[in-house]
PDB file of N, CA and C in Angstrom:
ATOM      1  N   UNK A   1      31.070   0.037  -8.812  1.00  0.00           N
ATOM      2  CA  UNK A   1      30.290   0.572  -7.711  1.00  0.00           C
ATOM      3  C   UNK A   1      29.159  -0.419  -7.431  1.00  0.00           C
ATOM      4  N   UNK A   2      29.032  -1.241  -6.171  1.00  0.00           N
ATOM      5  CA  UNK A   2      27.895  -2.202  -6.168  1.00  0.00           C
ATOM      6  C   UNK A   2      27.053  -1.496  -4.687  1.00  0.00           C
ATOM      7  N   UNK A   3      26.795  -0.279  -5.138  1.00  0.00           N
ATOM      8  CA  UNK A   3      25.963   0.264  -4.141  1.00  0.00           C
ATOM      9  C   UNK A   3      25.217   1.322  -4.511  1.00  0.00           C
ATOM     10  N   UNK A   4      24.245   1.980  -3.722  1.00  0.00           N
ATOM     11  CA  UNK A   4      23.157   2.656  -4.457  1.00  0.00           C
ATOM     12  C   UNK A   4      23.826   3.979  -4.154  1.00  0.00           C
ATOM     13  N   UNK A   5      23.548   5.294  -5.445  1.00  0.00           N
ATOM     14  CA  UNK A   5      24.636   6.097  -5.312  1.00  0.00           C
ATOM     15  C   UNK A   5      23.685   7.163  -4.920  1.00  0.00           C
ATOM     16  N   UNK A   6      24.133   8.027  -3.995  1.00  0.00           N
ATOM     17  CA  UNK A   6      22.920   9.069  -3.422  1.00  0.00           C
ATOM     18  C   UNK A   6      22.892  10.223  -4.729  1.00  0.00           C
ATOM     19  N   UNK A   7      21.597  11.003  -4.825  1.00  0.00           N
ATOM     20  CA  UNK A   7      21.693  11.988  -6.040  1.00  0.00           C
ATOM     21  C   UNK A   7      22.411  13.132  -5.783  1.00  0.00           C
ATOM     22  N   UNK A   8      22.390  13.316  -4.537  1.00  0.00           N
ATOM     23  CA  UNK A   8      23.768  15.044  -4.635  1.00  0.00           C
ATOM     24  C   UNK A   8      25.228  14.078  -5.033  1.00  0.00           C
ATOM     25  N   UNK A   9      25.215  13.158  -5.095  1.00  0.00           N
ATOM     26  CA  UNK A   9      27.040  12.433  -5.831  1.00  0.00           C
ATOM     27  C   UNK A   9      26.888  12.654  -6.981  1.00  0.00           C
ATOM     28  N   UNK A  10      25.531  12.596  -7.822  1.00  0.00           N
ATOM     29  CA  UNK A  10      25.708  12.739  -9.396  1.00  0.00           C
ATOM     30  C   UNK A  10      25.674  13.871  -9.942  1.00  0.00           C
ATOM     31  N   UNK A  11      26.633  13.906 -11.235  1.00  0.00           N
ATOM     32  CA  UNK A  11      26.682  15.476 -11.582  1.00  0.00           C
ATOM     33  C   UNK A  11      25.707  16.085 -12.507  1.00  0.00           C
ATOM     34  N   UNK A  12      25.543  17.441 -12.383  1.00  0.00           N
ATOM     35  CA  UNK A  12      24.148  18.267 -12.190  1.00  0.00           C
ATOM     36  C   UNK A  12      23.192  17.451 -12.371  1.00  0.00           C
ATOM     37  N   UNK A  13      23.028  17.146 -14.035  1.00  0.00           N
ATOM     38  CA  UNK A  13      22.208  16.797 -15.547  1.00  0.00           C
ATOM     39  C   UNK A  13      21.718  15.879 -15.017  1.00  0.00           C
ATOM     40  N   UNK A  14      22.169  14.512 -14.671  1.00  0.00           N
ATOM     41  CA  UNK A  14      21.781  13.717 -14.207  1.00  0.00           C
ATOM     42  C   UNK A  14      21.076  13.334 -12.866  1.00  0.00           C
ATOM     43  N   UNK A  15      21.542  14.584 -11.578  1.00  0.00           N
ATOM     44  CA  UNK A  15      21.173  14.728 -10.150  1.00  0.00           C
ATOM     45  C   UNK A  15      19.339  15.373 -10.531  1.00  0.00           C
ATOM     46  N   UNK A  16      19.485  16.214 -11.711  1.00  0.00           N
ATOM     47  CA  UNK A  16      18.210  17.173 -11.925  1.00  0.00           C
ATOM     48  C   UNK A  16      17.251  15.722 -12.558  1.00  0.00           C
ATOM     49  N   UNK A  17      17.555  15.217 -13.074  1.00  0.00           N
ATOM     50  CA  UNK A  17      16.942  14.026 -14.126  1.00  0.00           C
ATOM     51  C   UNK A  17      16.321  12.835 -12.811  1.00  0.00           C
ATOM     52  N   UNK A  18      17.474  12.556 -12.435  1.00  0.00           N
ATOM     53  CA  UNK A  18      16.583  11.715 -11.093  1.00  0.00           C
ATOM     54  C   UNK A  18      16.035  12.215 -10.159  1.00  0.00           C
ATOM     55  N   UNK A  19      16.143  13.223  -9.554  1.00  0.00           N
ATOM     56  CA  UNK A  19      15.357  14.345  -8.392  1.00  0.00           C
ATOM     57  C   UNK A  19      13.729  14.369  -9.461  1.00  0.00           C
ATOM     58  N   UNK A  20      13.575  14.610 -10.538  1.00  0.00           N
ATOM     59  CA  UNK A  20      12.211  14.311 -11.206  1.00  0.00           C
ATOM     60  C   UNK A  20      11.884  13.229 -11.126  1.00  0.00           C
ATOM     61  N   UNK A  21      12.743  11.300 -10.984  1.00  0.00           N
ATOM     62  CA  UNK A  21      11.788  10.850 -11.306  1.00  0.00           C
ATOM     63  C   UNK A  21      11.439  10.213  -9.748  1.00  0.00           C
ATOM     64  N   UNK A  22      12.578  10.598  -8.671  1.00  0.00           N
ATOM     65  CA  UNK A  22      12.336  10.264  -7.993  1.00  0.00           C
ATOM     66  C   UNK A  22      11.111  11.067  -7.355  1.00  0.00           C
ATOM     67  N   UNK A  23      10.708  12.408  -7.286  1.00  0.00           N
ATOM     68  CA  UNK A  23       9.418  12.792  -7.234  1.00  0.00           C
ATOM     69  C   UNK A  23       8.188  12.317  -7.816  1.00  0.00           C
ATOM     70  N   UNK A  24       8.843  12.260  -9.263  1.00  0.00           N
ATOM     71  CA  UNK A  24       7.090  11.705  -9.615  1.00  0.00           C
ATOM     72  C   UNK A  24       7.035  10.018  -9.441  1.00  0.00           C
ATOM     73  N   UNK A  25       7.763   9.033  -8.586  1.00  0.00           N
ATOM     74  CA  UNK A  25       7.649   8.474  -8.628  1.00  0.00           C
ATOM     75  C   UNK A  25       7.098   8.216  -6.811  1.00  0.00           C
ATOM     76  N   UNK A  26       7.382   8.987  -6.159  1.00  0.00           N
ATOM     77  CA  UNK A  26       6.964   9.377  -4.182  1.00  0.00           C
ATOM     78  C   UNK A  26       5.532   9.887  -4.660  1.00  0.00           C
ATOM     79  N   UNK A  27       5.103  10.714  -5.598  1.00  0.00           N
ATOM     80  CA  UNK A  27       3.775  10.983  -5.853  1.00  0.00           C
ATOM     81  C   UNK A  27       3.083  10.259  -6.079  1.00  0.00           C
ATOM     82  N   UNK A  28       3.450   9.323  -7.315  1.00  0.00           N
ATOM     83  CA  UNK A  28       2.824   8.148  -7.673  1.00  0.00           C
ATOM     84  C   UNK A  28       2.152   7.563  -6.237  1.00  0.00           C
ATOM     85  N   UNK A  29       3.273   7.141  -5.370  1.00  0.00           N
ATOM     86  CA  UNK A  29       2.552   6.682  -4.435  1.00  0.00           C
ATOM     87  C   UNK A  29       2.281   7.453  -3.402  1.00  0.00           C
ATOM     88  N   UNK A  30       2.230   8.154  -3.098  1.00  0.00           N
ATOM     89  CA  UNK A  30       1.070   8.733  -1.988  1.00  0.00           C
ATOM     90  C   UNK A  30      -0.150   9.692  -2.831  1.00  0.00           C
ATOM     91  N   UNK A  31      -0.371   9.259  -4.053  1.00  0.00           N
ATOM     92  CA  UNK A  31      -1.040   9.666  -4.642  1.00  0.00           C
ATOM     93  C   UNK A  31      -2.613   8.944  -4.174  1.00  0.00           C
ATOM     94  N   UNK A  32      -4.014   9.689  -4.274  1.00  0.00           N
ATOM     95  CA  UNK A  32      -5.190   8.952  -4.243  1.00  0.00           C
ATOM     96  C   UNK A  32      -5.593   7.573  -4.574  1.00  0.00           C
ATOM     97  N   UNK A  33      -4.733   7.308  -5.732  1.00  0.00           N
ATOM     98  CA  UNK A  33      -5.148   5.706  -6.003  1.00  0.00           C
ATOM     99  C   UNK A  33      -5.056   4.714  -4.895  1.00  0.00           C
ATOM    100  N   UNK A  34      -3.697   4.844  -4.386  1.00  0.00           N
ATOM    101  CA  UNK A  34      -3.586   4.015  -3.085  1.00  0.00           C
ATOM    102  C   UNK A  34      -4.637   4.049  -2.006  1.00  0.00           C
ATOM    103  N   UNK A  35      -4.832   5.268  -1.824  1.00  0.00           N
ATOM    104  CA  UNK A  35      -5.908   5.654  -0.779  1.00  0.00           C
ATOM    105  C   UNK A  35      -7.645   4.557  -0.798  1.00  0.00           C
ATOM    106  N   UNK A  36      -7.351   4.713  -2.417  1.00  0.00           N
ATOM    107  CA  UNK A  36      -8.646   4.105  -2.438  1.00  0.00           C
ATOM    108  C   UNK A  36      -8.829   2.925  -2.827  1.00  0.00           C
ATOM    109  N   UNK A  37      -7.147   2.360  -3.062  1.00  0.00           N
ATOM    110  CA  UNK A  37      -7.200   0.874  -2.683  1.00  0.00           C
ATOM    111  C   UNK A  37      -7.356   0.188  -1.191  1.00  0.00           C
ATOM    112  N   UNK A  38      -6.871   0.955  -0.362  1.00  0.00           N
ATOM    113  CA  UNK A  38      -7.510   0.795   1.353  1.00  0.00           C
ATOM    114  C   UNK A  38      -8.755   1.284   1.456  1.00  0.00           C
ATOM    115  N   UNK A  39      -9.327   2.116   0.520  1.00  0.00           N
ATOM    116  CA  UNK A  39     -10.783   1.928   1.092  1.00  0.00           C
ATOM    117  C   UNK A  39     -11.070   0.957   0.211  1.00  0.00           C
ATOM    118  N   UNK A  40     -10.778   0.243  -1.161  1.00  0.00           N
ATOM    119  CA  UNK A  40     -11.934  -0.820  -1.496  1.00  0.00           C
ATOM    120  C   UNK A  40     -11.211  -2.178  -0.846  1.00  0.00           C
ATOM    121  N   UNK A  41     -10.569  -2.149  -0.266  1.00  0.00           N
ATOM    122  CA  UNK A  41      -9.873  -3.899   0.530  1.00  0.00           C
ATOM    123  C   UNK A  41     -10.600  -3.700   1.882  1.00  0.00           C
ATOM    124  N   UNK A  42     -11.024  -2.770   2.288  1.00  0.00           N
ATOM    125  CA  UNK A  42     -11.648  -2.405   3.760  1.00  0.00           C
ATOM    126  C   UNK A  42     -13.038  -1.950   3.611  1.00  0.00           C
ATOM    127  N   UNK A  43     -13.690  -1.690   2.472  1.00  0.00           N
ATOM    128  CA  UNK A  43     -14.779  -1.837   1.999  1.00  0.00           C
ATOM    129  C   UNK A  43     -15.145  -3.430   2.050  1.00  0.00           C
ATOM    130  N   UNK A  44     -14.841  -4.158   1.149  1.00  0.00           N
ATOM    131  CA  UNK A  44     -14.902  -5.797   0.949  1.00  0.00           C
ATOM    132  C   UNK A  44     -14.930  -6.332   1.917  1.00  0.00           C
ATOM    133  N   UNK A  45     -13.954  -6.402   3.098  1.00  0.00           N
ATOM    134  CA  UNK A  45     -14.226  -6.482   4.202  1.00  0.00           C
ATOM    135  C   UNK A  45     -15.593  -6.546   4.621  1.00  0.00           C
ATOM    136  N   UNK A  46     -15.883  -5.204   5.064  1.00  0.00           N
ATOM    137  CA  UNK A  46     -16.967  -4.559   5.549  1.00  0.00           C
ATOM    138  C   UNK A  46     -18.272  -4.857   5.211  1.00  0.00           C
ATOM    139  N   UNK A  47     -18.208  -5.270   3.857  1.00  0.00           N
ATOM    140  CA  UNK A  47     -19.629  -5.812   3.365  1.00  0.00           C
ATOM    141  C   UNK A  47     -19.577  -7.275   3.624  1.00  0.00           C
ATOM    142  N   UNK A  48     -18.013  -8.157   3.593  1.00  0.00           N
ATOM    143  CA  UNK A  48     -18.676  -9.286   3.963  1.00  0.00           C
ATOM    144  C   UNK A  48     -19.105  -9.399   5.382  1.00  0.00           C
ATOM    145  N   UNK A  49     -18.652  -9.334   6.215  1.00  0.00           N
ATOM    146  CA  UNK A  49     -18.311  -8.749   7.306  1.00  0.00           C
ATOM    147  C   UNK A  49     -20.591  -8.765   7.810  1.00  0.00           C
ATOM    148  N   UNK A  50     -21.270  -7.538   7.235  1.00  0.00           N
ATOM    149  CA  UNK A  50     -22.392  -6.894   7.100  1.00  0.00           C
ATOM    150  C   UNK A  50     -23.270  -7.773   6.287  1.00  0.00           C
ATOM    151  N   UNK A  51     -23.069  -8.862   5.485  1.00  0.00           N
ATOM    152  CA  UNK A  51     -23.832 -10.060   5.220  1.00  0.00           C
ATOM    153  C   UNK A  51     -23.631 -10.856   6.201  1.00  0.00           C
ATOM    154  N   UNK A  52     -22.649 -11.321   6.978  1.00  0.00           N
ATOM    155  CA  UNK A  52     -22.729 -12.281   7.865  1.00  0.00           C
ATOM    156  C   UNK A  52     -23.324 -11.673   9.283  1.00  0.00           C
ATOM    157  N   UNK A  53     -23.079 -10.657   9.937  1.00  0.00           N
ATOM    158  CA  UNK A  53     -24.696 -10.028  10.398  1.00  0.00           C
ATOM    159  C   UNK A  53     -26.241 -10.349   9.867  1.00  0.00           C
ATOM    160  N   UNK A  54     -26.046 -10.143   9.248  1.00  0.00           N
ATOM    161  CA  UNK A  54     -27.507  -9.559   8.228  1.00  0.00           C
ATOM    162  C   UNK A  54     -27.943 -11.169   8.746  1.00  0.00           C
ATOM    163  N   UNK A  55     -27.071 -12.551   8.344  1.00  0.00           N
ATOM    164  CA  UNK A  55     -27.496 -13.544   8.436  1.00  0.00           C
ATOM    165  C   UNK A  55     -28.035 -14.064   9.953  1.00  0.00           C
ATOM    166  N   UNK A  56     -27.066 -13.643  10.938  1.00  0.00           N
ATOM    167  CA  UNK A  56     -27.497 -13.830  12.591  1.00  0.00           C
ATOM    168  C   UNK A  56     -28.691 -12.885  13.032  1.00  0.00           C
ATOM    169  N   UNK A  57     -29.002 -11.886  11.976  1.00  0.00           N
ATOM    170  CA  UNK A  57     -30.591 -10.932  12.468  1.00  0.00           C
ATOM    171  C   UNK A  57     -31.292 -12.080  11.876  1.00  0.00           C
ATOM    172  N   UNK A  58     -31.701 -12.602  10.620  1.00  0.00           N
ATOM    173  CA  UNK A  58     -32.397 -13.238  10.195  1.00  0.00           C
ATOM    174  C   UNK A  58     -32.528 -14.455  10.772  1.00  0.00           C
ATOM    175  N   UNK A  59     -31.615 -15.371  11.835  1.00  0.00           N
ATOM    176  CA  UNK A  59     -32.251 -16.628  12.675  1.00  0.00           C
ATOM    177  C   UNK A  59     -33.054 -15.948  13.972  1.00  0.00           C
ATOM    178  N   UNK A  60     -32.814 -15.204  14.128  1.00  0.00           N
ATOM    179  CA  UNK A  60     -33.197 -14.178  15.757  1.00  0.00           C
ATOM    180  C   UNK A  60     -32.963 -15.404  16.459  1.00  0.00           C
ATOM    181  N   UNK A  61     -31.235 -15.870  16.305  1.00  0.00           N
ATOM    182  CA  UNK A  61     -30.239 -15.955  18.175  1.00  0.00           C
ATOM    183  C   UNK A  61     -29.656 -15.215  18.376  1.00  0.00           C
ATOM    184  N   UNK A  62     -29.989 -15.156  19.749  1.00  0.00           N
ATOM    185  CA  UNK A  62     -29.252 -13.491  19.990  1.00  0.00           C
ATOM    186  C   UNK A  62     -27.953 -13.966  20.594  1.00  0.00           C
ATOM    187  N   UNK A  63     -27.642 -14.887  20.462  1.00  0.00           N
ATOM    188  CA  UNK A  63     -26.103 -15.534  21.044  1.00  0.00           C
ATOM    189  C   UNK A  63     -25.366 -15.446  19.536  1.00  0.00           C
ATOM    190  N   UNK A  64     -26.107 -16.078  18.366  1.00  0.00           N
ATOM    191  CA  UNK A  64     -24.941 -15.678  17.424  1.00  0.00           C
ATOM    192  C   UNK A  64     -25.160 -14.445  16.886  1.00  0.00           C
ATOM    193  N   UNK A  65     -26.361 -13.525  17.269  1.00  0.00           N
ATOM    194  CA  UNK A  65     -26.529 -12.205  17.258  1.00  0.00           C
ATOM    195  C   UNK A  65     -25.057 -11.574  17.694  1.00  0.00           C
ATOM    196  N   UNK A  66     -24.818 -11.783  19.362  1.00  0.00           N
ATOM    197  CA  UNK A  66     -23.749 -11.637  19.968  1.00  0.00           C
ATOM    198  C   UNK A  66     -22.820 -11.417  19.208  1.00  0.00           C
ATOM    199  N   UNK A  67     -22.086 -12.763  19.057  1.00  0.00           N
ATOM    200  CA  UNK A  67     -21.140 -13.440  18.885  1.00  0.00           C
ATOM    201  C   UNK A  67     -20.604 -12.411  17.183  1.00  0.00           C
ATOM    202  N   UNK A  68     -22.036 -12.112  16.238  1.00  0.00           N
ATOM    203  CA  UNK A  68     -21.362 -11.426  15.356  1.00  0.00           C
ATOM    204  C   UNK A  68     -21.259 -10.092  15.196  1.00  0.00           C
ATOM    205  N   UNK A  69     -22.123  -9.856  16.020  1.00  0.00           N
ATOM    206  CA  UNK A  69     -21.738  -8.315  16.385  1.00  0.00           C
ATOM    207  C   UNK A  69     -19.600  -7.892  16.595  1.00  0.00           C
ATOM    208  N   UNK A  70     -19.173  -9.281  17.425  1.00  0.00           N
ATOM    209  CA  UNK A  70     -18.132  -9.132  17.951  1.00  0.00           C
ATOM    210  C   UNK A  70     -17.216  -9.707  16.861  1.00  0.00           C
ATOM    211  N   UNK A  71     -17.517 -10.769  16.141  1.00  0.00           N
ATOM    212  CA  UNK A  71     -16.661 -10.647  14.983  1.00  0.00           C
ATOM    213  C   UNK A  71     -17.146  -9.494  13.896  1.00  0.00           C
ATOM    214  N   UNK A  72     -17.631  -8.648  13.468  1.00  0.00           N
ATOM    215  CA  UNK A  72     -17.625  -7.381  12.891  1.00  0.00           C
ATOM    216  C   UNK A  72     -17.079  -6.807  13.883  1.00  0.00           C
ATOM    217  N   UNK A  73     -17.068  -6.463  15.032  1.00  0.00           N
ATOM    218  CA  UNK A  73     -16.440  -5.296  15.476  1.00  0.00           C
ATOM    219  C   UNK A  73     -14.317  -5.809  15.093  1.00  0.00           C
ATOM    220  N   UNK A  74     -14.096  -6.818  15.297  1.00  0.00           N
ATOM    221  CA  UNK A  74     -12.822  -7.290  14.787  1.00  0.00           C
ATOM    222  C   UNK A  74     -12.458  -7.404  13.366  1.00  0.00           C
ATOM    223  N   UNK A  75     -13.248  -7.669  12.618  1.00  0.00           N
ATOM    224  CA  UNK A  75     -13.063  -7.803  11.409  1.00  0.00           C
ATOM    225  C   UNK A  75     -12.731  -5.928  10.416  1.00  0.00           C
ATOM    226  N   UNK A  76     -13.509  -5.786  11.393  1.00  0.00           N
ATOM    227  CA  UNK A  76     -13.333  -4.304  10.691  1.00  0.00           C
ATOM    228  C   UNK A  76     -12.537  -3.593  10.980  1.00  0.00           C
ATOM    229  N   UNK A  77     -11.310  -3.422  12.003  1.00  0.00           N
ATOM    230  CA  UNK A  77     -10.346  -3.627  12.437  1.00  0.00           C
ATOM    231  C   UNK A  77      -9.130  -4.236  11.836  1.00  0.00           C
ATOM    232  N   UNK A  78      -9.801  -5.164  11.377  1.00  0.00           N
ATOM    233  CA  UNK A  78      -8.693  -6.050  10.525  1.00  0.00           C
ATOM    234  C   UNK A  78      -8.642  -5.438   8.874  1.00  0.00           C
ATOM    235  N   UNK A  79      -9.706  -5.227   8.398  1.00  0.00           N
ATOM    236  CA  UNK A  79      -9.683  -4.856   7.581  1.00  0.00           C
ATOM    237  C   UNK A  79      -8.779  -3.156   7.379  1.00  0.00           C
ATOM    238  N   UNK A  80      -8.869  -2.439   8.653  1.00  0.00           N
ATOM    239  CA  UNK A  80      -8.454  -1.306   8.188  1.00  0.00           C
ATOM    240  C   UNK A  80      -6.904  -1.279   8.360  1.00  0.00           C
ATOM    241  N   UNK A  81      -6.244  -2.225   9.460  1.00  0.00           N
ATOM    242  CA  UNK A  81      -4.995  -2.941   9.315  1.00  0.00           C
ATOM    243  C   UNK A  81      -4.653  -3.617   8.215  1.00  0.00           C
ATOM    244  N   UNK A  82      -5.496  -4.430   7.341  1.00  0.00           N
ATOM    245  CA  UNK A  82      -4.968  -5.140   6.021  1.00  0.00           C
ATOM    246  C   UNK A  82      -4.857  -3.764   4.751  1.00  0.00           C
ATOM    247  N   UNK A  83      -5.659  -2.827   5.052  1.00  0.00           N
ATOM    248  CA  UNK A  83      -6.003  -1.763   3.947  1.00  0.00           C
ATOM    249  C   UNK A  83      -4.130  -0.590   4.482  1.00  0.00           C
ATOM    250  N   UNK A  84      -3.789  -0.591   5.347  1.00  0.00           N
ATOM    251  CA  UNK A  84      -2.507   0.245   6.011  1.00  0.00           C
ATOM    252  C   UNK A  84      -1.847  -0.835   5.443  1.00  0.00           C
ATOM    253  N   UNK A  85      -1.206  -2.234   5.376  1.00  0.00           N
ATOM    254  CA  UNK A  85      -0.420  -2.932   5.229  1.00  0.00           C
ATOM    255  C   UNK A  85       0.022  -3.299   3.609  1.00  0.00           C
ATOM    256  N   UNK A  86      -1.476  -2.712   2.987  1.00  0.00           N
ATOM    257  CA  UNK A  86      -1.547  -2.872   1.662  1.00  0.00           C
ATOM    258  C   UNK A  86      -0.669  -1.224   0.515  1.00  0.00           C
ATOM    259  N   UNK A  87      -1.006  -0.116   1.712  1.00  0.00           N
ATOM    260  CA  UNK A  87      -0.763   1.031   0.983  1.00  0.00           C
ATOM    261  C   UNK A  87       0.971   0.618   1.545  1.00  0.00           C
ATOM    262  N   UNK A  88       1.534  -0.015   2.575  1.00  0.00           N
ATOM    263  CA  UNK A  88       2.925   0.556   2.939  1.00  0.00           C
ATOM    264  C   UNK A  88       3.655  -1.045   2.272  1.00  0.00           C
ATOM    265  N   UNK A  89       3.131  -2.274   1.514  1.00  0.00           N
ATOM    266  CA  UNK A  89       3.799  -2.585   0.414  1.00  0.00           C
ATOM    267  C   UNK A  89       3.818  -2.587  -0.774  1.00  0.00           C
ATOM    268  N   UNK A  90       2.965  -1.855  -1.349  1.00  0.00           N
ATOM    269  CA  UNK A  90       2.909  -1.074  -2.514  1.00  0.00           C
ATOM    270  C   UNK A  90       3.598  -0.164  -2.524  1.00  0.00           C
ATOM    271  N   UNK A  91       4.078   1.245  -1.638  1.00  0.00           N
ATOM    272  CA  UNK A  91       5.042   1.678  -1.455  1.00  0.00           C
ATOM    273  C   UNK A  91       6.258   1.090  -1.360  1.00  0.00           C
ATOM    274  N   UNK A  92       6.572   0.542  -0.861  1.00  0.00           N
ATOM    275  CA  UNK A  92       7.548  -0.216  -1.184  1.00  0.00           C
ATOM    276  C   UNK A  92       8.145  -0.739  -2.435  1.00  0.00           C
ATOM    277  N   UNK A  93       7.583  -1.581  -2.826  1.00  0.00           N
ATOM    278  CA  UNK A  93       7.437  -2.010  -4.331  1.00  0.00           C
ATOM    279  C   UNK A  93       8.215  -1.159  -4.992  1.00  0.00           C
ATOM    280  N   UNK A  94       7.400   0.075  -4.931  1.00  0.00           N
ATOM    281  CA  UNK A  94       7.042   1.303  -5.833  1.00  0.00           C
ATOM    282  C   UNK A  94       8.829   1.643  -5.944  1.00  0.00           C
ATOM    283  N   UNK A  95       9.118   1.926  -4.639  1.00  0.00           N
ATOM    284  CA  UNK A  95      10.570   2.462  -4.439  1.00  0.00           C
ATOM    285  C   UNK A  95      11.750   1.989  -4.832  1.00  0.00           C
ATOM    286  N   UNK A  96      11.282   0.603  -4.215  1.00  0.00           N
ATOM    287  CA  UNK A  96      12.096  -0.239  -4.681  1.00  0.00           C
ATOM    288  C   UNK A  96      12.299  -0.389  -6.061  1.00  0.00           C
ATOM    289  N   UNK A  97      11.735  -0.494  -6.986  1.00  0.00           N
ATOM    290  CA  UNK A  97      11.664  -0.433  -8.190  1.00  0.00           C
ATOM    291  C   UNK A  97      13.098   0.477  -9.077  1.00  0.00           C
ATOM    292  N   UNK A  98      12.209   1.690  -7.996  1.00  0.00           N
ATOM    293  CA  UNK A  98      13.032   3.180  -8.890  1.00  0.00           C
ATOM    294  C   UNK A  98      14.358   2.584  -8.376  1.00  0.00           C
ATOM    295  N   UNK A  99      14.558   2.430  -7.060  1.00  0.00           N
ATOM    296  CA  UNK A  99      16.097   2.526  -6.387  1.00  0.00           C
ATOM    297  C   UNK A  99      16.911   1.439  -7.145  1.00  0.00           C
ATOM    298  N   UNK A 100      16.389   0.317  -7.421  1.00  0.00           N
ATOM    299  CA  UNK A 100      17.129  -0.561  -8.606  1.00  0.00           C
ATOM    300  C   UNK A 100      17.628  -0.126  -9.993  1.00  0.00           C
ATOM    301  N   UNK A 101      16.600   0.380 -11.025  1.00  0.00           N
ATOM    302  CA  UNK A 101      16.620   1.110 -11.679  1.00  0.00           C
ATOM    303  C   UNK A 101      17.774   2.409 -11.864  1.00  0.00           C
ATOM    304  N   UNK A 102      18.051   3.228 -10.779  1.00  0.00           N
ATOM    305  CA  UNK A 102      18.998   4.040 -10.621  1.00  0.00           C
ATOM    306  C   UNK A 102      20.202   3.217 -11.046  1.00  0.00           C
ATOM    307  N   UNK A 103      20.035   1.617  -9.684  1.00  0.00           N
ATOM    308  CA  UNK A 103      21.486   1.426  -9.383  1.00  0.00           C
ATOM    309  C   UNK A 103      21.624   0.555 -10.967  1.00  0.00           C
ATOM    310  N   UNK A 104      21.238   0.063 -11.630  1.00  0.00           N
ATOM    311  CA  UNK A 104      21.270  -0.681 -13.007  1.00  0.00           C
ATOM    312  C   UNK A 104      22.181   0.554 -13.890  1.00  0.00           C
ATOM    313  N   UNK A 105      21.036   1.965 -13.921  1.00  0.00           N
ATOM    314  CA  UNK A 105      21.813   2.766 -14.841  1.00  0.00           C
ATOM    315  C   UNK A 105      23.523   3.096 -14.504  1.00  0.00           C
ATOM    316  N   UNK A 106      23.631   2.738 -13.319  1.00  0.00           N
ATOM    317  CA  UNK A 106      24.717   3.653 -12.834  1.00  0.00           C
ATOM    318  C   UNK A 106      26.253   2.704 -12.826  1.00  0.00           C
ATOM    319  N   UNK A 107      25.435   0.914 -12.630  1.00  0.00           N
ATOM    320  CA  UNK A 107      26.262   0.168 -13.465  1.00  0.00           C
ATOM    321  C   UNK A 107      26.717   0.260 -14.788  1.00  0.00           C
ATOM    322  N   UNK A 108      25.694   0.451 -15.681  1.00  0.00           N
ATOM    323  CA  UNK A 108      26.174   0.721 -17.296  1.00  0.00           C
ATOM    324  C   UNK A 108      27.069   1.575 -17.449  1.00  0.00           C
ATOM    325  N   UNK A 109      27.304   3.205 -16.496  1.00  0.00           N
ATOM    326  CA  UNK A 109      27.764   4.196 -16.978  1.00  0.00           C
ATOM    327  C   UNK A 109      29.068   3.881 -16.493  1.00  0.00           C
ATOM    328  N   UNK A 110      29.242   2.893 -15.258  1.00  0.00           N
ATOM    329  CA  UNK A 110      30.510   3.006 -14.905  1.00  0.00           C
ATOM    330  C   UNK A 110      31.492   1.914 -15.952  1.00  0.00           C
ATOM    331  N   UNK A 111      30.910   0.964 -16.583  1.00  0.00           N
ATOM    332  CA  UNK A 111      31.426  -0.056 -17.542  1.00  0.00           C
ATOM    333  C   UNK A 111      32.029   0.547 -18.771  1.00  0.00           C
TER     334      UNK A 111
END
């Protein structure tokens, strides 16, 4: 079998055994940790982001005043796009992982 085998094909013992880990493994990731790995990658951001302000108040030009007002307003943006891009390949990962894992065991059993 060189393909991934869906869990209603496997019989009971084994359908009940992966339906657990495939849950606690979908929890794993949409679990809080992730969450608050997009807020600290979009945090980091944000503070560098809020020093390089901080630096255009302190010359008083109000052109690179401007100018960084408008890269923070993008950057922070970016950041909350890099913090979404970060939780949906870690998910990934995550899945991927298990779905290999399945298909490995399911080689052994058929050998």
């Amino acid at each position: 079998m060189s393909q991934f085998m869906r869990i209603d094909s496997l019989p009971m013992p084994e359908r009940k055994l992966a339906q657990e880990i495939y849950d606690k493994k979908n929890y794993e990731v949409n679990s809080p940790i992730f969450f608050l790995g997009i807020a600290i990658v979009s945090s980091l951001f944000i503070i560098l982001i809020d020093r390089v302000s901080g630096m255009a108040m302190m010359t008083a030009d109000i052109e690179w005043f401007k100018s960084a007002f408008i890269f923070q307003i993008i950057f922070s943006w970016i950041a909350v796009f890099l913090g979404i891009i970060f939780y949906k390949f870690a998910r990934f990962i995550f899945l991927s992982r298990w779905k290999i894992g399945v298909w490995f065991r399911c080689q052994e059993e058929d050998e």
